[in-house]
């Protein structure tokens, strides 16, 4: 399934279930000095979760532009070296503002992930984690999804408690994992919790969706105050889901990055080779072209501080990797053109600012 179809199906599924389709907000969070960039779908709803703002809907669905470079969720130096780290990525999310809570969040996620009309991932490929104190979520995964208890693992705060930043809305979470080595007909292997955690660390089990049961507001001194109403915030990485559905074990080999890797190959005169050490530079360029195009489209400009400084570091890292590949000509500009061509339908701001993006890169 192509990434454009995954986006479309995700929104359609949740709109059919009473969610308002809300456009992605800017990568620059509005009026939020606590955050460098929008790092997840819930950022634009922060004040709604806190009860400081009312909306005329209580359920929402988004496909959100995110950047995790600089600030709390900072992946920049990992990018290119791993199969999953990105500076820019798209997060699919459904949200409940004091409306449904754990039971429906789990039921929706399970139906969307496994339903033949939706993602159609076989249930035998899936396992979940819950916060180790959250017996209710554990019970609901058994009841609603029919998951056996030995495929539900209880993890601690490091893995299963989500917060947007050092302060703000947060809560225990539950994550869905896919077994990348599962083949049709295979019975799910019995795995004790430590084995599952080791295999997740090694990449066999891939987290594709995080359901956050938003219950608290963390203040600067670390105290947790209850939110006015328990709510739901979910986040599913489009790039990961696309890779799984396209039979790839590496996000960079899915259609979200492949045209960019191919373009780097054309520019350099050597096609991308997944076994070659120089693949890292192809991947850095593919990733950074997306971040640069989207940040410029949202009005971030390279500079010596704050957001502009992070953009400058991304630009410099891209230029260094183009240099390592032997390029002495502008390289990011033609790559950002691929980003605009591939993603301009979903994000019209890319087309609107295409000339500016080309000029800066
Ligand atoms: N806000 C949920 C997540 O980013 O996983």
Coordinates of C-alpha atoms and ligand atoms in Angstrom, one line a residue:
X1 CA 0.0 0.0 0.0
X2 CA 1.4 3.4 -1.0
X3 CA 1.9 6.1 1.6
X4 CA -0.7 8.4 0.0
X5 CA -3.2 5.6 0.4
X6 CA -2.3 5.0 4.0
X7 CA -2.8 8.8 4.8
X8 CA -6.2 8.7 2.9
X9 CA -7.4 5.5 4.6
X10 CA -6.4 6.8 8.1
X11 CA -8.4 10.0 7.8
X12 CA -11.3 8.2 6.1
X13 CA -11.5 5.6 8.9
X14 CA -11.6 8.2 11.7
X15 CA -13.9 10.6 9.9
X16 CA -16.4 7.7 9.5
X17 CA -16.2 7.3 13.3
X18 CA -17.1 10.9 14.0
X19 CA -13.7 12.6 14.0
X20 CA -13.2 16.1 12.6
X21 CA -10.4 16.1 10.0
X22 CA -8.1 18.9 11.1
X23 CA -5.2 20.0 8.9
X24 CA -1.6 19.6 10.0
X25 CA -0.4 22.6 12.0
X26 CA 2.8 24.4 11.2
X27 CA 6.2 22.9 12.2
X28 CA 6.5 26.1 14.3
X29 CA 4.3 25.7 17.3
X30 CA 1.9 28.6 17.7
X31 CA 2.5 30.6 21.0
X32 CA 4.5 27.8 22.6
X33 CA 7.9 28.8 23.8
X34 CA 8.4 25.4 25.5
X35 CA 8.8 23.7 22.2
X36 CA 11.3 24.2 19.3
X37 CA 9.3 22.3 16.7
X38 CA 6.0 20.5 16.5
X39 CA 7.1 17.0 17.5
X40 CA 3.8 15.2 17.5
X41 CA 0.2 15.4 16.5
X42 CA -1.0 16.6 19.9
X43 CA 0.9 19.8 19.9
X44 CA -1.8 21.8 18.2
X45 CA -4.3 20.5 20.8
X46 CA -2.3 21.1 23.9
X47 CA -4.5 23.9 25.2
X48 CA -7.6 21.8 24.5
X49 CA -6.2 18.9 26.5
X50 CA -5.5 21.3 29.3
X51 CA -9.0 22.6 29.3
X52 CA -7.8 26.1 28.4
X53 CA -9.5 26.2 25.0
X54 CA -12.8 24.7 23.8
X55 CA -13.3 23.4 20.2
X56 CA -16.6 22.7 18.5
X57 CA -15.7 19.0 18.2
X58 CA -14.5 16.4 20.7
X59 CA -12.8 14.0 18.3
X60 CA -10.2 14.8 15.7
X61 CA -7.9 13.1 13.2
X62 CA -4.8 14.6 11.7
X63 CA -1.7 13.8 9.5
X64 CA 0.8 16.0 11.3
X65 CA 4.2 17.3 10.0
X66 CA 6.7 16.7 12.7
X67 CA 10.4 17.5 13.3
X68 CA 12.5 15.9 16.0
X69 CA 15.8 17.8 15.8
X70 CA 16.9 20.0 18.6
X71 CA 14.9 20.0 21.9
X72 CA 13.6 17.0 23.8
X73 CA 13.1 14.5 21.0
X74 CA 16.4 15.1 19.2
X75 CA 17.4 12.5 16.6
X76 CA 19.6 14.5 14.2
X77 CA 22.9 12.7 14.7
X78 CA 21.3 9.3 14.3
X79 CA 19.7 10.1 11.0
X80 CA 21.1 8.1 8.1
X81 CA 22.8 5.5 10.3
X82 CA 19.6 3.7 11.4
X83 CA 16.6 2.3 9.7
X84 CA 14.1 4.6 11.5
X85 CA 15.4 7.9 12.7
X86 CA 14.3 11.0 10.8
X87 CA 14.4 14.7 11.3
X88 CA 11.1 15.2 9.5
X89 CA 8.3 12.7 9.6
X90 CA 4.5 12.4 9.3
X91 CA 2.5 11.3 12.3
X92 CA -1.0 9.9 11.9
X93 CA -3.1 10.6 15.0
X94 CA -6.6 10.4 16.4
X95 CA -7.6 12.4 19.4
X96 CA -10.4 12.5 22.0
X97 CA -10.9 15.6 24.1
X98 CA -12.7 14.2 27.1
X99 CA -14.9 12.0 24.9
X100 CA -13.8 8.4 24.4
X101 CA -11.0 6.9 26.5
X102 CA -9.1 3.6 26.6
X103 CA -11.7 1.1 25.4
X104 CA -12.6 3.0 22.2
X105 CA -9.0 4.1 21.5
X106 CA -7.9 0.4 21.6
X107 CA -10.9 -0.8 19.6
X108 CA -10.3 1.9 16.8
X109 CA -6.6 1.1 16.7
X110 CA -7.1 -2.6 16.5
X111 CA -9.8 -2.4 13.8
X112 CA -7.7 0.1 11.7
X113 CA -4.5 -1.9 11.9
X114 CA -6.0 -5.4 11.4
X115 CA -9.2 -4.8 9.4
X116 CA -9.0 -6.1 5.8
X117 CA -10.6 -2.9 4.5
X118 CA -7.9 -0.9 6.3
X119 CA -4.3 -1.8 6.9
X120 CA -5.0 -5.6 7.1
X121 CA -2.0 -6.5 9.2
X122 CA -2.6 -10.1 10.5
X123 CA -3.2 -10.1 14.2
X124 CA -0.6 -12.9 14.7
X125 CA 2.1 -10.4 13.7
X126 CA 1.1 -8.0 16.5
X127 CA 2.0 -7.6 20.2
X128 CA 1.3 -4.6 22.5
X129 CA 2.9 -3.0 25.5
X130 CA 1.1 -1.2 28.3
X131 CA 2.3 0.8 31.3
X132 CA 3.1 -1.9 34.0
X133 CA 0.5 -0.3 36.4
X134 CA -2.2 -0.1 33.7
X135 CA -4.3 -3.3 34.4
X136 CA -7.3 -1.7 32.7
X137 CA -5.5 -1.3 29.3
X138 CA -4.1 -4.9 29.6
X139 CA -7.6 -6.2 30.2
X140 CA -9.0 -4.2 27.3
X141 CA -6.5 -5.5 24.9
X142 CA -7.6 -9.0 25.9
X143 CA -11.3 -8.2 25.7
X144 CA -11.5 -5.8 22.8
X145 CA -8.8 -7.2 20.5
X146 CA -8.7 -10.8 21.7
X147 CA -5.0 -10.6 22.3
X148 CA -3.7 -13.3 24.6
X149 CA -2.0 -12.1 27.8
X150 CA 1.4 -13.5 26.7
X151 CA 1.5 -11.0 23.9
X152 CA 0.8 -8.0 26.2
X153 CA 3.9 -6.7 28.0
X154 CA 4.0 -4.2 30.9
X155 CA 6.8 -1.7 30.7
X156 CA 7.9 1.2 32.8
X157 CA 7.9 5.0 32.5
X158 CA 10.8 5.1 30.0
X159 CA 8.8 3.3 27.3
X160 CA 5.2 3.6 28.3
X161 CA 4.7 7.1 29.7
X162 CA 4.5 9.8 27.1
X163 CA 5.0 13.5 27.4
X164 CA 5.3 16.2 24.8
X165 CA 8.1 18.1 26.6
X166 CA 9.4 18.8 30.1
X167 CA 6.0 20.3 30.9
X168 CA 2.5 19.8 29.6
X169 CA -0.1 17.1 29.0
X170 CA 1.1 13.5 29.5
X171 CA 0.0 10.1 30.5
X172 CA 0.6 6.3 30.4
X173 CA 0.7 4.8 27.0
X174 CA 0.2 1.6 25.1
X175 CA 2.2 0.7 22.0
X176 CA 1.5 -1.7 19.1
X177 CA 4.4 -3.7 17.7
X178 CA 4.7 -5.6 14.4
X179 CA 6.9 -8.7 14.1
X180 CA 9.0 -8.1 11.0
X181 CA 10.0 -11.7 10.8
X182 CA 6.5 -13.2 10.9
X183 CA 5.6 -15.1 7.7
X184 CA 2.1 -16.3 6.7
X185 CA 1.1 -19.5 8.5
X186 CA 3.6 -18.9 11.3
X187 CA 2.3 -19.2 14.9
X188 CA 3.5 -16.3 17.0
X189 CA 6.5 -17.4 19.0
X190 CA 6.1 -17.5 22.8
X191 CA 8.4 -14.8 24.1
X192 CA 9.1 -13.8 27.7
X193 CA 9.2 -10.1 28.4
X194 CA 13.0 -9.8 28.4
X195 CA 13.2 -11.6 25.1
X196 CA 10.6 -9.4 23.5
X197 CA 12.4 -6.3 24.8
X198 CA 15.7 -7.5 23.4
X199 CA 14.2 -8.3 20.0
X200 CA 12.4 -4.9 19.9
X201 CA 15.8 -3.3 20.7
X202 CA 17.4 -5.3 17.9
X203 CA 14.7 -4.2 15.4
X204 CA 12.7 -7.4 14.9
X205 CA 9.7 -5.9 16.6
X206 CA 8.8 -2.5 15.3
X207 CA 6.5 -0.1 17.2
X208 CA 4.0 1.3 14.8
X209 CA 1.5 3.1 17.0
X210 CA 1.4 4.7 20.4
X211 CA -1.9 5.3 22.2
X212 CA -1.5 7.9 25.0
X213 CA -4.1 7.9 27.7
X214 CA -3.7 11.6 28.5
X215 CA -4.5 12.1 32.2
X216 CA -2.0 14.6 33.6
X217 CA -0.4 18.0 33.2
X218 CA 3.2 18.0 34.3
X219 CA 4.4 21.3 35.8
X220 CA 8.0 22.5 35.8
X221 CA 8.7 21.1 39.3
X222 CA 7.7 17.6 38.0
X223 CA 4.3 17.4 39.8
X224 CA 1.4 15.8 37.9
X225 CA -2.0 17.5 38.1
X226 CA -5.0 15.6 36.7
X227 CA -6.4 17.0 33.4
X228 CA -10.0 18.3 33.5
X229 CA -11.1 15.2 31.5
X230 CA -9.2 12.0 30.6
X231 CA -8.4 12.2 26.9
X232 CA -6.7 10.3 24.1
X233 CA -3.7 11.2 21.9
X234 CA -2.3 8.7 19.5
X235 CA 0.7 8.8 17.2
X236 CA 1.5 6.4 14.3
X237 CA 4.6 7.1 12.1
X238 CA 3.6 7.0 8.5
X239 CA 7.1 6.1 7.3
X240 CA 7.2 3.0 9.5
X241 CA 3.7 1.8 8.5
X242 CA 4.5 2.4 4.8
X243 CA 7.7 0.3 5.2
X244 CA 5.8 -2.6 6.9
X245 CA 3.0 -2.6 4.3
X246 CA 5.5 -2.4 1.4
X247 CA 7.5 -5.4 2.8
X248 CA 10.5 -3.4 3.7
X249 CA 12.4 -3.6 7.0
X250 CA 13.9 -0.1 6.5
X251 CA 11.9 3.1 6.3
X252 CA 14.3 4.5 3.7
X253 CA 13.4 1.8 1.3
X254 CA 9.7 2.6 1.3
X255 CA 8.0 5.0 -1.2
X256 CA 8.4 7.9 1.4
X257 CA 12.2 8.0 0.7
X258 CA 12.9 5.9 -2.4
X259 CA 12.4 8.6 -5.0
X260 CA 14.9 10.8 -3.1
X261 CA 17.5 8.0 -2.8
X262 CA 17.1 7.4 -6.6
X263 CA 17.5 11.1 -7.3
X264 CA 20.7 11.3 -5.2
X265 CA 21.9 8.3 -7.3
X266 CA 21.2 10.2 -10.5
X267 CA 23.0 13.3 -9.2
X268 CA 26.0 11.4 -8.0
X269 CA 26.1 9.0 -11.0
X270 CA 26.0 5.9 -8.8
X271 CA 22.6 4.3 -7.8
X272 CA 21.8 3.8 -4.1
X273 CA 23.3 0.6 -2.9
X274 CA 22.0 -0.6 0.4
X275 CA 25.1 -2.6 1.1
X276 CA 27.6 0.2 0.4
X277 CA 29.1 2.2 3.3
X278 CA 28.3 5.4 1.4
X279 CA 24.6 4.6 1.7
X280 CA 24.6 6.7 4.9
X281 CA 25.2 9.9 2.9
X282 CA 22.3 9.0 0.5
X283 CA 20.0 8.6 3.4
X284 CA 21.1 11.7 5.2
X285 CA 20.5 13.7 2.0
X286 CA 17.0 12.1 1.5
X287 CA 16.0 12.8 5.0
X288 CA 17.4 16.3 5.3
X289 CA 15.9 17.4 1.9
X290 CA 12.5 16.7 3.4
X291 CA 13.2 18.6 6.6
X292 CA 14.7 21.5 4.8
X293 CA 11.8 21.8 2.3
X294 CA 9.2 21.6 5.0
X295 CA 10.9 24.0 7.5
X296 CA 11.4 26.6 4.8
X297 CA 7.8 26.2 3.7
X298 CA 6.7 26.9 7.3
X299 CA 8.8 30.1 7.5
X300 CA 11.9 28.9 9.4
X301 CA 15.0 30.6 8.0
X302 CA 18.7 29.5 8.6
X303 CA 20.2 31.7 11.4
X304 CA 22.4 31.5 14.4
X305 CA 19.9 30.8 17.1
X306 CA 16.8 28.7 18.0
X307 CA 14.9 27.1 15.1
X308 CA 17.0 28.8 12.5
X309 CA 20.1 27.4 14.0
X310 CA 18.7 23.8 13.9
X311 CA 17.8 24.3 10.2
X312 CA 21.4 25.6 9.6
X313 CA 22.8 22.5 11.2
X314 CA 20.6 20.3 9.1
X315 CA 21.7 22.2 6.0
X316 CA 25.4 21.9 6.9
X317 CA 25.1 18.2 7.6
X318 CA 23.4 17.7 4.2
X319 CA 26.2 19.7 2.4
X320 CA 28.9 17.7 4.2
X321 CA 27.3 14.4 3.0
X322 CA 26.9 15.7 -0.5
X323 CA 30.6 16.6 -0.4
X324 CA 31.5 13.1 0.9
X325 CA 29.7 11.7 -2.2
X326 CA 31.9 13.8 -4.4
X327 CA 29.4 16.5 -5.2
X328 CA 30.7 20.0 -5.7
X329 CA 27.5 21.3 -7.2
X330 CA 24.3 22.3 -5.4
X331 CA 22.6 19.1 -4.3
X332 CA 19.8 19.9 -2.0
X333 CA 18.0 22.2 -4.4
X334 CA 17.2 19.3 -6.9
X335 CA 16.3 17.1 -4.0
X336 CA 13.8 19.5 -2.5
X337 CA 12.2 19.6 -6.0
X338 CA 11.5 15.9 -5.6
X339 CA 10.0 16.6 -2.1
X340 CA 7.7 19.2 -3.7
X341 CA 6.7 16.8 -6.5
X342 CA 6.1 13.8 -4.2
X343 CA 4.4 15.6 -1.3
X344 CA 2.9 18.8 -2.8
X345 CA -0.6 17.2 -3.2
X346 CA -0.7 16.4 0.5
X347 CA 1.0 19.7 1.6
X348 CA 0.1 22.5 -0.8
X349 CA 2.4 24.9 1.1
X350 CA 5.3 23.1 -0.5
X351 CA 4.1 24.1 -4.0
X352 CA 3.2 27.6 -2.9
X353 CA 6.8 28.2 -1.6
X354 CA 8.7 26.0 -4.1
X355 CA 10.6 29.0 -5.6
X356 CA 11.7 30.2 -2.2
X357 CA 12.8 26.7 -1.2
X358 CA 14.8 26.3 -4.3
X359 CA 16.5 29.7 -3.9
X360 CA 17.5 29.1 -0.3
X361 CA 18.9 25.6 -1.0
Ligands
LIG1 N1 1.8 11.9 21.1 C1 2.1 10.5 20.9 C2 3.4 10.1 20.3 O1 4.0 11.0 19.8 O2 3.7 9.0 20.2

